[in-house]
Amino acid sequence: MAALAKVVARQRAELDRLRDQAAMSAVLERAKGVLMALTGCTPNAAGEELQQRAKAANRSLLEECWITLGELVPPLQHAVPQPDAAGSGASAPFLDEPLPGVPATRDTLEAEDADDTHDAFVALGRLGEALARVGTPQDLARCLLDHLRPEVDADAVMIFQHLPTGGLELVGHCGIGDLLATQWRQVPPLTGVAALDALRAREPRWLEDFGTDRERYLLIGDPPERWRSRAWLPVPAGDTAEVCIGVLRERAGSFTPSARRLLRAVARLCAGRLRAFGARQEYAANSAVQAVFDTLPGAAMLLSPLTTSSGEVEDYRIDAATPDAADIVGRTGHELVGHRILECFPSMAGEELWEGCLRTRETGEPFEGPPFAHHQVVAGGAELSTYSVRAARLGDGLVLAWVRQDSSDRQEQRLADVQRLGNLGWATWNLVTHEVNWSSQVFDILDRDPARGPVQLADLPGLSLPEDVPALIRAIRDIVHDGYQFDVPFRIRTADGVRHLRAVAEAVPAADGTPVEVHGFVQDLTAQRSAELALLESEQEILTQHGVLRAERTLAARLQHALLPLPTRPVRLADLRIEVAYLPAQSGIHVGGDWFSAIELPDGDALFVVGDVAGHGIGAVATMAQLRFTAKGMVITGSSLTGALARLNTLLLHSRDLHGTATMVLARYTPGERRLVWAQAGHPPPLLLRDGEVRYLGRPRGMLIGACSSPVYEEAECLLEPGDRLILYTDGLVERPAEGIDLGLTRLAEAVVTHHTDEPGSLSPLLAAVLEGERRDDVCVVDIRVPDEPE
């Protein structure tokens, strides 16, 4: 299982590498699309510009692509002149128009909607990537419709080219019927043709009012009413416009400002792509060479170097390619002809293959790169194959070929990988000739010097520890005499300590059934056995610790029950009706330190205390008991509420036997005046329900007990009225993991209003509504009711 897991991990790593390579191609194509939109250059020129920028700034190609894309995000205040295809610093014509996301002035930036700008950038980037795979004007029309349909509600696209005679020729269309395309294939130089008007004026024509437009122009359509709004956009090419793109919509209405900006940008983006259609035709001229490559097996390309003025090779052009040759975006065979090698394989720049090609061209010595893995689909399934790349000089160019390694080589490599990853080695013993063969891995596992040679099967037990010799001897005797296969664990002692091994073998019988050969493998299981022993030891420790903790919980629960008895029904105290609830935590095995007190004082007043000790276990229970009894004793003997809190803080701060910190709220109620005086130490505020409305009492100053040596505590006063309900509680009622306490306080207030009733026993439904899921902390609640009439 470990060996298989390692193989899967290696294959996943290879898949991640291939995904990263494909992602790099997507980023490169988008960056090229941005440069094409800004400068109107061809895809090849855009790729060259990115390469030169990366080299000049000492950055990788991928870094330069991201920087190019990042320069066009909305924080840009002014358009920056970009170099044209020839490398000059002249401002591109496209910058004269507001590009989505590249406003010409600050006023324009403030007027444009940020969401539309972002959407236009995304659409333009996707279109720029798709245009890199467009090969004909007809493909361009289909591509434009696919990308403009969701952005501007386009229903058809037509591409007209200006003829030398002054007319138009339909070179691409999508969304219109073949009959209509045939009728408008050739357009004479007439007046009233919107596409011709746009080309002559070099300005878009927006046909957005069908009634007015049909009087001015000869509208395309059968019938023309099918498309209620249209846009004709000239595609710039230097100082002229030779191509016009028409976007036809079935719905009426104007093109929004963002749609107009996007369509202008699309027209600029298509300029370089349209020029590239004719530029690549020159590479297909040598049909004889391509015909030879069409018959060659495997993946191979014929490359011509592209040099700078100083003679340095900056790229290679693909002049011919075999049908099996493919780049990272899926182009194959003829589709690669005319493209640059760095456009098809961006990661090749600066790699060993690139340097090897340079050396081969200079010296004439063939180059072969190291093997690499490649996933391909065979018989409907993915198969990992191993290839190597070879380069050889042919005239002034290079032949680049991908050679798949022989199957026997791959099998041998796979066997070596299995032995290494599985930490095992194979062995063969010939029982007739006594010839023994071991793989190198067996010598490593048995810690035996290969110069000493392998041992006979009968001598194998002599390598093991004395305790394991009998079992190994019996297994060898059974396989030699009776042909029984065996799977036997044994141990050996090495310089690094004891190793746990496993021997698995089977017999090869002769015609009469007599074993003549034994083959199998030896595997090192030391790491697995060590992990099993460590796991067993850990389980024993966990069971022991679990028993100790369970016993501690039982003891703490009994102590808590003895120190904090809970009444089974409501009690009367100072003309008040009191209900108490205590719910222990459901998670964990420790008992918490939440507590309450509700007693009548000698002068007839009532004292209410609710507290919470930090932590769990016997220590928290002991601290709870000390604080509970001490607080009651201090108030009974005449101490004020704030004085009691201050003394309890000193007790908890300086006592070695008490536990951590605690929060507390103390309240003293005088029945004759219905006056409640209370103080708190870092505790949630009481909740008051009066006349159907709930609020939390404003907390007086008070820090949790045991936190500092000189805290300040203050008292607050509240006059209760008949029918009032006052709830004191610990934080377990309102706190939940990964949630602010404000949400818990709001939830409690809403539940008190919803589930309020004057009947006894109403505390349980309230707690059920507030507490959901598993409780992670103890909950203690004191519910105080002021009767409507004295009882």
CSV table of C-alpha atoms in Angstrom, one decimal, residues 462-751:
chain,number,residue,atom,x,y,z
A,462,GLY,CA,21.5,-18.1,9.3
A,463,LEU,CA,21.1,-14.4,8.7
A,464,SER,CA,18.1,-14.0,11.1
A,465,LEU,CA,17.9,-13.7,14.8
A,466,PRO,CA,18.0,-17.1,16.7
A,467,GLU,CA,14.3,-16.7,17.8
A,468,ASP,CA,13.1,-16.6,14.2
A,469,VAL,CA,15.3,-19.4,12.8
A,470,PRO,CA,12.9,-22.3,13.4
A,471,ALA,CA,10.0,-20.7,11.6
A,472,LEU,CA,12.2,-19.8,8.6
A,473,ILE,CA,13.7,-23.3,8.4
A,474,ARG,CA,10.2,-24.9,8.4
A,475,ALA,CA,9.0,-22.6,5.6
A,476,ILE,CA,12.1,-23.3,3.4
A,477,ARG,CA,11.8,-27.1,4.0
A,478,ASP,CA,8.1,-27.0,2.9
A,479,ILE,CA,8.7,-25.1,-0.3
A,480,VAL,CA,11.7,-27.2,-1.3
A,481,HIS,CA,10.1,-30.6,-0.7
A,482,ASP,CA,6.4,-30.0,-1.2
A,483,GLY,CA,6.3,-26.7,-3.2
A,484,TYR,CA,4.3,-24.8,-0.6
A,485,GLN,CA,4.7,-21.1,-0.9
A,486,PHE,CA,5.5,-19.1,2.2
A,487,ASP,CA,5.1,-15.6,3.7
A,488,VAL,CA,7.3,-15.5,6.8
A,489,PRO,CA,8.3,-12.5,9.0
A,490,PHE,CA,11.8,-12.6,10.5
A,491,ARG,CA,14.4,-10.2,12.0
A,492,ILE,CA,18.0,-9.5,11.4
A,493,ARG,CA,20.6,-7.5,13.3
A,494,THR,CA,22.5,-4.7,11.5
A,495,ALA,CA,24.8,-1.9,12.5
A,496,ASP,CA,21.7,0.3,12.7
A,497,GLY,CA,19.8,-2.1,15.0
A,498,VAL,CA,17.2,-4.8,14.5
A,499,ARG,CA,15.3,-4.8,11.2
A,500,HIS,CA,11.9,-6.4,10.7
A,501,LEU,CA,11.8,-8.2,7.4
A,502,ARG,CA,9.3,-10.3,5.4
A,503,ALA,CA,10.1,-13.1,2.9
A,504,VAL,CA,7.6,-14.2,0.3
A,505,ALA,CA,8.4,-17.0,-2.1
A,506,GLU,CA,6.8,-19.6,-4.4
A,507,ALA,CA,8.1,-22.7,-6.2
A,508,VAL,CA,8.4,-23.3,-10.0
A,509,PRO,CA,7.7,-27.1,-10.5
A,510,ALA,CA,9.1,-29.4,-13.2
A,511,ALA,CA,6.8,-31.6,-15.3
A,512,ASP,CA,6.7,-34.2,-12.5
A,513,GLY,CA,5.8,-31.6,-9.9
A,514,THR,CA,9.2,-31.4,-8.3
A,515,PRO,CA,10.2,-27.9,-7.4
A,516,VAL,CA,13.2,-26.8,-9.5
A,517,GLU,CA,13.3,-23.1,-8.8
A,518,VAL,CA,12.2,-20.7,-6.0
A,519,HIS,CA,11.6,-17.0,-6.6
A,520,GLY,CA,10.2,-14.3,-4.4
A,521,PHE,CA,11.0,-11.1,-2.7
A,522,VAL,CA,12.4,-9.8,0.6
A,523,GLN,CA,10.8,-6.6,2.1
A,524,ASP,CA,11.9,-4.3,4.9
A,525,LEU,CA,9.0,-3.6,7.2
A,526,THR,CA,11.0,-2.0,10.0
A,527,ALA,CA,9.2,1.4,9.7
A,528,GLN,CA,5.8,-0.3,9.7
A,529,ARG,CA,6.5,-2.5,12.6
A,530,SER,CA,7.9,0.4,14.6
A,531,ALA,CA,4.8,2.4,13.9
A,532,GLU,CA,2.6,-0.5,15.0
A,533,LEU,CA,4.5,-0.9,18.2
A,534,ALA,CA,4.3,2.8,18.9
A,535,LEU,CA,0.6,2.8,18.1
A,536,LEU,CA,0.0,-0.1,20.5
A,537,GLU,CA,1.9,1.6,23.2
A,538,SER,CA,0.0,4.9,22.6
A,539,GLU,CA,-3.3,3.0,22.8
A,540,GLN,CA,-2.4,1.5,26.1
A,541,GLU,CA,-1.4,5.0,27.4
A,542,ILE,CA,-4.7,6.5,26.1
A,543,LEU,CA,-6.7,3.7,27.8
A,544,THR,CA,-4.9,4.3,31.1
A,545,GLN,CA,-5.3,8.0,30.9
A,546,HIS,CA,-9.0,7.7,29.9
A,547,GLY,CA,-9.6,5.6,33.0
A,548,VAL,CA,-7.9,8.1,35.2
A,549,LEU,CA,-9.9,11.0,33.7
A,550,ARG,CA,-13.2,9.1,34.0
A,551,ALA,CA,-12.5,8.4,37.6
A,552,GLU,CA,-11.7,12.1,38.1
A,553,ARG,CA,-14.9,13.1,36.4
A,554,THR,CA,-16.9,10.8,38.6
A,555,LEU,CA,-15.3,12.1,41.8
A,556,ALA,CA,-15.7,15.8,40.7
A,557,ALA,CA,-19.3,15.2,39.7
A,558,ARG,CA,-20.1,13.7,43.2
A,559,LEU,CA,-18.2,16.5,44.9
A,560,GLN,CA,-20.1,19.1,42.8
A,561,HIS,CA,-23.4,17.5,43.6
A,562,ALA,CA,-22.6,17.5,47.3
A,563,LEU,CA,-21.5,21.1,47.3
A,564,LEU,CA,-24.2,22.4,44.9
A,565,PRO,CA,-27.6,20.7,45.5
A,566,LEU,CA,-30.2,21.6,42.9
A,567,PRO,CA,-33.9,22.2,44.0
A,568,THR,CA,-36.3,20.0,42.1
A,569,ARG,CA,-39.1,22.6,42.0
A,570,PRO,CA,-39.5,26.4,42.3
A,571,VAL,CA,-38.7,27.9,45.7
A,572,ARG,CA,-40.1,31.1,47.4
A,573,LEU,CA,-37.5,33.6,48.7
A,574,ALA,CA,-38.2,37.2,49.9
A,575,ASP,CA,-41.6,37.3,48.1
A,576,LEU,CA,-39.9,36.0,44.9
A,577,ARG,CA,-40.3,32.8,43.0
A,578,ILE,CA,-37.0,31.2,42.1
A,579,GLU,CA,-36.2,28.5,39.5
A,580,VAL,CA,-32.7,27.1,39.0
A,581,ALA,CA,-31.2,25.0,36.2
A,582,TYR,CA,-27.7,23.5,35.9
A,583,LEU,CA,-26.6,21.7,32.7
A,584,PRO,CA,-23.1,20.1,32.5
A,585,ALA,CA,-21.1,20.2,29.3
A,586,GLN,CA,-21.7,17.4,26.9
A,587,SER,CA,-18.2,17.4,25.3
A,588,GLY,CA,-15.1,16.5,27.2
A,589,ILE,CA,-14.9,14.4,30.4
A,590,HIS,CA,-14.2,17.1,33.0
A,591,VAL,CA,-16.7,18.8,35.3
A,592,GLY,CA,-16.9,22.6,35.2
A,593,GLY,CA,-16.9,25.2,37.9
A,594,ASP,CA,-20.3,27.0,37.4
A,595,TRP,CA,-22.3,27.7,40.5
A,596,PHE,CA,-25.2,29.6,42.1
A,597,SER,CA,-26.5,30.7,45.5
A,598,ALA,CA,-29.9,31.9,46.4
A,599,ILE,CA,-30.4,32.5,50.2
A,600,GLU,CA,-32.4,34.7,52.5
A,601,LEU,CA,-30.2,37.0,54.7
A,602,PRO,CA,-30.9,37.6,58.4
A,603,ASP,CA,-32.6,41.0,57.8
A,604,GLY,CA,-35.1,39.5,55.3
A,605,ASP,CA,-33.2,40.5,52.1
A,606,ALA,CA,-32.4,37.9,49.5
A,607,LEU,CA,-28.9,37.2,48.1
A,608,PHE,CA,-28.4,35.8,44.6
A,609,VAL,CA,-24.9,34.8,43.3
A,610,VAL,CA,-24.0,33.2,40.0
A,611,GLY,CA,-20.3,32.5,39.2
A,612,ASP,CA,-18.1,30.6,36.8
A,613,VAL,CA,-14.5,29.4,37.6
A,614,ALA,CA,-12.2,29.1,34.6
A,615,GLY,CA,-11.2,25.6,33.7
A,616,HIS,CA,-12.6,22.1,34.5
A,617,GLY,CA,-11.9,19.2,36.9
A,618,ILE,CA,-11.5,18.8,40.6
A,619,GLY,CA,-9.4,22.0,40.9
A,620,ALA,CA,-12.3,24.1,39.4
A,621,VAL,CA,-14.8,22.4,41.6
A,622,ALA,CA,-12.7,23.0,44.7
A,623,THR,CA,-12.3,26.7,43.8
A,624,MET,CA,-16.1,27.0,43.1
A,625,ALA,CA,-16.9,25.6,46.6
A,626,GLN,CA,-14.4,28.0,48.3
A,627,LEU,CA,-15.8,31.1,46.4
A,628,ARG,CA,-19.4,30.1,46.9
A,629,PHE,CA,-19.3,29.6,50.7
A,630,THR,CA,-16.9,32.6,51.2
A,631,ALA,CA,-19.1,35.0,49.2
A,632,LYS,CA,-22.2,34.0,51.2
A,633,GLY,CA,-20.4,34.3,54.5
A,634,MET,CA,-19.0,37.7,53.7
A,635,VAL,CA,-22.4,39.2,52.8
A,636,ILE,CA,-24.2,37.5,55.8
A,637,THR,CA,-21.6,39.1,58.2
A,638,GLY,CA,-22.3,42.6,56.8
A,639,SER,CA,-19.9,43.1,53.9
A,640,SER,CA,-21.0,45.1,50.9
A,641,LEU,CA,-21.2,43.5,47.5
A,642,THR,CA,-18.2,45.4,46.2
A,643,GLY,CA,-16.3,44.7,49.4
A,644,ALA,CA,-17.0,40.9,49.0
A,645,LEU,CA,-15.8,41.0,45.4
A,646,ALA,CA,-12.6,42.7,46.4
A,647,ARG,CA,-11.8,40.3,49.2
A,648,LEU,CA,-12.6,37.3,47.0
A,649,ASN,CA,-10.2,38.7,44.4
A,650,THR,CA,-7.4,38.9,47.1
A,651,LEU,CA,-8.2,35.4,48.2
A,652,LEU,CA,-8.1,33.9,44.7
A,653,LEU,CA,-5.0,35.9,43.7
A,654,HIS,CA,-2.8,34.9,46.7
A,655,SER,CA,-4.0,31.4,47.5
A,656,ARG,CA,-1.9,28.5,46.2
A,657,ASP,CA,-4.7,26.0,46.6
A,658,LEU,CA,-7.3,27.8,44.5
A,659,HIS,CA,-7.7,27.7,40.7
A,660,GLY,CA,-7.1,30.4,38.1
A,661,THR,CA,-9.7,33.2,37.7
A,662,ALA,CA,-13.5,33.4,38.0
A,663,THR,CA,-16.4,35.7,37.0
A,664,MET,CA,-19.3,36.5,39.3
A,665,VAL,CA,-22.4,38.5,39.8
A,666,LEU,CA,-23.9,39.3,43.2
A,667,ALA,CA,-27.4,40.8,43.7
A,668,ARG,CA,-29.1,41.8,47.0
A,669,TYR,CA,-32.9,42.2,46.9
A,670,THR,CA,-34.9,44.2,49.5
A,671,PRO,CA,-38.5,43.0,49.3
A,672,GLY,CA,-40.2,46.0,50.9
A,673,GLU,CA,-38.7,48.5,48.4
A,674,ARG,CA,-38.4,46.0,45.5
A,675,ARG,CA,-34.9,47.3,45.2
A,676,LEU,CA,-32.2,45.2,43.6
A,677,VAL,CA,-28.5,46.2,44.2
A,678,TRP,CA,-26.0,44.3,42.2
A,679,ALA,CA,-22.3,44.2,41.3
A,680,GLN,CA,-20.3,42.1,38.9
A,681,ALA,CA,-16.8,40.8,38.2
A,682,GLY,CA,-16.4,40.3,34.4
A,683,HIS,CA,-19.7,38.5,34.2
A,684,PRO,CA,-22.5,38.8,31.5
A,685,PRO,CA,-25.2,41.3,32.6
A,686,PRO,CA,-28.6,40.1,34.0
A,687,LEU,CA,-31.6,40.1,31.6
A,688,LEU,CA,-34.8,41.9,32.6
A,689,LEU,CA,-38.2,41.2,31.1
A,690,ARG,CA,-40.9,43.8,31.8
A,691,ASP,CA,-44.3,44.2,30.0
A,692,GLY,CA,-43.2,42.0,27.1
A,693,GLU,CA,-40.0,44.0,26.5
A,694,VAL,CA,-36.5,42.7,27.3
A,695,ARG,CA,-33.3,44.5,28.1
A,696,TYR,CA,-29.9,43.8,29.6
A,697,LEU,CA,-29.1,45.8,32.8
A,698,GLY,CA,-26.2,48.2,32.3
A,699,ARG,CA,-23.1,46.7,33.9
A,700,PRO,CA,-21.2,48.6,36.6
A,701,ARG,CA,-17.4,48.5,36.6
A,702,GLY,CA,-15.8,45.3,37.6
A,703,MET,CA,-12.9,43.1,36.5
A,704,LEU,CA,-12.9,39.3,36.7
A,705,ILE,CA,-11.7,37.9,40.0
A,706,GLY,CA,-8.0,36.8,40.2
A,707,ALA,CA,-6.8,38.9,37.3
A,708,CYS,CA,-5.1,41.9,39.0
A,709,SER,CA,-4.2,43.0,42.5
A,710,SER,CA,-6.2,46.3,42.6
A,711,PRO,CA,-9.5,46.0,40.7
A,712,VAL,CA,-12.3,48.5,41.0
A,713,TYR,CA,-15.8,47.3,41.6
A,714,GLU,CA,-19.0,49.4,41.6
A,715,GLU,CA,-22.7,48.8,42.4
A,716,ALA,CA,-25.8,49.4,40.3
A,717,GLU,CA,-29.4,49.6,41.4
A,718,CYS,CA,-32.6,48.5,39.8
A,719,LEU,CA,-36.2,48.8,41.1
A,720,LEU,CA,-38.3,45.8,40.2
A,721,GLU,CA,-42.0,45.9,39.5
A,722,PRO,CA,-44.8,43.3,39.8
A,723,GLY,CA,-44.6,40.8,36.9
A,724,ASP,CA,-40.9,41.4,36.2
A,725,ARG,CA,-38.6,38.5,35.3
A,726,LEU,CA,-34.9,38.7,36.0
A,727,ILE,CA,-32.5,36.0,34.7
A,728,LEU,CA,-28.9,35.5,36.0
A,729,TYR,CA,-26.8,33.1,34.0
A,730,THR,CA,-23.2,31.9,33.1
A,731,ASP,CA,-21.6,32.4,29.8
A,732,GLY,CA,-22.2,28.9,28.6
A,733,LEU,CA,-25.8,29.9,27.8
A,734,VAL,CA,-24.8,32.6,25.3
A,735,GLU,CA,-21.4,31.6,23.9
A,736,ARG,CA,-20.8,29.4,20.9
A,737,PRO,CA,-17.5,28.6,19.1
A,738,ALA,CA,-16.5,31.0,16.3
A,739,GLU,CA,-19.4,33.4,17.2
A,740,GLY,CA,-19.4,36.7,19.0
A,741,ILE,CA,-21.1,37.0,22.3
A,742,ASP,CA,-23.4,39.7,21.0
A,743,LEU,CA,-25.2,37.2,18.8
A,744,GLY,CA,-25.7,34.9,21.8
A,745,LEU,CA,-27.1,37.8,23.9
A,746,THR,CA,-29.5,38.6,21.1
A,747,ARG,CA,-30.6,35.0,20.7
A,748,LEU,CA,-31.3,34.7,24.5
A,749,ALA,CA,-33.4,37.9,24.5
A,750,GLU,CA,-35.5,36.8,21.6
A,751,ALA,CA,-36.0,33.3,23.2
